Each structure stands twice: as C-alpha cells, then as structure tokens.
Amino acid sequence: MTYLICTCDILHEQIYPLSLGANTIGREEDNSIVVDHSYLSRYHAQILLSPDGVILRDLNSLNGTFVNEFKVEQCKLQDGDSIRLGDVSFKFVEQIPKVEETGSSDTDTEISIIKQVSPEKTRITITDLLQPDKSENSIIKLRQRDAHQRTVDKLQILLEVSKQLSSPEEPNKLLQKIVDLLFEIMHIDRATILMVNETSGILEQKAVNWRSGIPAEDNFYSSKITNFVCNHGNAILTDDARKDTLFNDSISIFKQGIHAAMCVPLKPANEVIGVLYVDNLSMTDIYSDEDLEFLTCLANQAAIAIENSRLYKKMQEQEVMRAKLERFFPQSVSRKLREEGNLATVETEVTALFADISNYTQMSAEMEPHQVVEMLNEYFQIIVEEIVFPYEGTLEKYIGDGILAIWGAPYRQPNDVDLAVQAAIEMQWAVSRLNQTWIRENRRAIQIHIGLNTGTVAAGNIGSKNLIQYATIGDTTNMSSRICDVAQAGEILMAQSTFEKLGDPSIPLEKMPPVWVKGKTSPLHLYRVLWEQYNATDVLCENVDLVTAGSRS
C-alpha cells in the first residue's frame, strides 16, 4: 500500500493512505485528502494510483505543485519523492517502515496494571472549593476552615484560574474574564482592570464589574491608589481609604465613599503593564493579609495570561504581514525579510521586466467592467503566482494591465538575468495556453509584449519607515517600460545591457536595428527573443543549471 506522509509542522507528520484510482488533495471537504491550509487550492492536486504506476497531476492550483522542488503539471511518482503543494510538504512512500520496539509487550493484556485513573475524575472546578457565605477572616469564598487545607484549596483555585486563562483570546475579552472570575472567587463590591497605554503611559480602564445592587458608575476607582501601585509596583491594602493619610488628598476616595480597597500590579516580568483594583463601599476592616496575598497571586497569573494574549495577537499580526509580503515576494525572499526586518535602501543591479497586454485600452472599452476584472485576475494569477515567484522574481507593482517585476533585489543571485529572461519566455507560453482555454469558453484571446533591461537602481523601503512599500528607483526600470512600448504584440525585447549579462547560450535571439525612444539622446540596441523556439518550463523541469560562467559578447 502507498502513502503520503506530511513532513511539515502544521499536520504533525500525519499519514494518508492512498487508494486505487483518483485521490484528490485540497481544502474542500469532498477531497480524498482534506488539508485545511490557506496555500492549498480548493482542489489542488490529484494522485492517480494504478497498476502501471502513480501519477501526480496539478489541478490548476493557485500556488503550484512541486516534485523534488520542481514545478510540475503532471509527474510519475517514485518511492521517496518529496511533494510540495503550495506551502505544505509531503513524502511519497510505497510502504511505511516498521519500527522495532524494545522492552515493550505486543498486547495490552501483557501489561501489569495496578490501578487505572481517568483524568476527568481527578479534575475539580472552582465551585467545588467555594461557599457563598463570607468567612470571618477572609473575603475568599473557601469552604475549608483548616489553614493547611485552605492553602491547598487556594493553590488549586489558582491552578484552575491559570487553565481558564490559558486559551488565546482577544485581550479585551480576557480582561473581562479575569474581572468576572474575581466575583466568583471573592466577596467584593466592585472590581476593575486598568492597563498602561503603551504610547502615553497613562492608566486606562479596560474591564469592570460590580456586585448586584451597587450603582453602576464608570471610573469609580481611586486614581490616587491605582497610580501609586502602578508607579511603585507593589500591592497595597487599605482597611479604610478615607482615613489613610497617604491618600488624604484624593477626591475620588471621599466622593465614592470607599471604605476598603486592594490594588495589585499586573507585572508579568519587570515592567508593570496595568493594575487590578477591588474595593468595598459598606464595611471597613474586611480585607486581610491572606486576601491581599491571594489577590496578588491571582494577578500574577492574570498578568502572564494578558502578556501571552498580547504576544498571540502580535503573532497574528505578523502572520497577516507575512501573507502580505508573500503577495509580492517569493516565499524564500519573504522568509528572509521576516528574519532581517526593515528594508534599507541600497544601490544594486537588477533586471527589470515590464509586461503589458497589447491593445488593452481598446479591448477594455469593448468589454463589461466585470469581464475586464475577471480577465485581469486570471491573467495576473498565472503571470505572478505561477511564473514571477517560481522564477524567484520580486513583484514590484501592478500598473493597470501591466506588471513590473525585478530580479536582483532585495537579494541578488548569479543567474538573475537568466531567470528574468526565462520568466518572460514562460509568460508568452502561459498566455498562449491561456488563450486556448479562453477560446474554448468563447472568451476573448489576448497577447502581451515584454521589455527587459538591466542596470543599477536604488532599491528599498521607499517613502515611510512604518509602511512597507518596496520599490526600485532609477532609469533602469523606466527604460524597461520604454522597451516594452517598442515591443509588438507577442514579442519580448531586451536591452543591450541584459544581452551582455545573459548566461544561457541556448536562448535564441535576433538583433534589431537601432531604435529611438523618448528621453534618450542615442538609439537603443535591442534584441528580440525568439521565444517560440525555446520552452523555459522544459528547461527548468530538466534541472538545467541556470548559473553559467561568463557572459555573451
């Protein structure tokens, strides 16, 4: 029996047996192998298992199908082949290797079991340890009077609180959950959490709750007390705040009639990120040292949960940023960008590719707007996702019906020029194949024209340190647009500078007469790429070494 073994972390080496016939892989539930991952298409690929062999076929997926890191449309699989569908990796094996276990029994009946305990039966809930009435010495709703047992119960409550706060939630929801838990565990009138604004450094109220029968009022807390705790980083207990000389100039204490209050810092590490405040309006001398100690311990658990929630949110934001980066860069480049951070502006040599749809203005005037959008989306998906990125180029921008892609920035490779030219060739072949499909669907066929130029640019994060807008500035990219304008429908033209650095001698070229373009005082020497005599996909799939020594003369 044959299998697919997931070799990436997201599926934890899950094993999928393959059945005779067609096995489809994708996000939709009716696939033979369902993988819920954003980089897989709804129906991404198919593995056909027959007595004659195993065939892997791409189902026009968005992010492509790769065998041993070569993009394929159809391929016969061999035992041990590595398969990558978008960003999800598998290994194809004809059988699962058997692992010999030492020192273990073959059957469960041979295990000597003294006792079995179900984890569910050992679990407790907070309410199991609490009683509704207030005890004489503490506001904690503990059932037990014995000091030792109370200590054990408090630890169990803190453990259960930690479990309840451990699941990732939105920070504001988590804060309210913490405040609500306080009323379940302790006899208090009011409670609130205030968080330090990371920009202003000022405490801001984020969550609040009060006992039934207490008038609802925002900002009921004593800012004198909360600011003191935030600044000093120590928990405080006051049995009658109105008499405490430390807070005798606090208007809110007298206005609110606060008798007893506790305030503890939320301090996950060395920095106070907020405070937890509780008070009572009716009775004095109701809080004990035990209450303050327990509230401080609970606040420590809460602070860690809040910090984890913040980190989780940042991870989600970084995931969104990663997705945005990978819209413009191939996966290998975006990975390096995440590792190295901000993109400094540098001078570097690039090969710029400018591609336009021929007669687009007239065509779009004769089509409905939704038809134009549908055509462009389908076209750009193929040109960018299936050609620019696999050929390790960087998409700089869409310009109407045109695209500007570059090779050599943000990272240079020895064969950048070859990759750019071969990508241009593959674009023409892709449009040819796309036209065959569109014609069968009674849709309008298109042609594109492409210009290539090599030279120095300033490349980096242009315009803002906070907004990633990667761009290249210089005459090199402008000239690629001019060369594209010279090219006719279905043509690829390259500049002399690109020709001189081209390393692949098998690409057929034709020298053109000098051409004058706007903005240049001398004519351009251009070369026409005879792309119909060369198939870039075949060369790539045959694993031809694109890096060759020297350059054309």
Tab-separated table of C-alpha atoms in Angstrom, residues 183 188-190 209-217 281-282:
chain	number	residue	atom	x	y	z
A	183	PHE	CA	-16.586	37.863	41.733
A	188	ILE	CA	-16.130	42.219	46.697
A	189	ASP	CA	-18.358	45.120	45.688
A	190	ARG	CA	-16.503	46.402	42.646
A	209	ASN	CA	-17.749	44.597	37.164
A	210	TRP	CA	-19.784	45.321	40.320
A	211	ARG	CA	-21.984	43.417	42.728
A	212	SER	CA	-25.731	43.378	42.145
A	213	GLY	CA	-27.338	46.320	43.917
A	214	ILE	CA	-24.282	48.578	43.608
A	215	PRO	CA	-24.931	51.649	41.397
A	216	ALA	CA	-23.197	51.265	38.014
A	217	GLU	CA	-20.643	54.015	37.514
A	281	LEU	CA	-18.333	50.581	49.926
A	282	SER	CA	-20.049	49.438	53.087
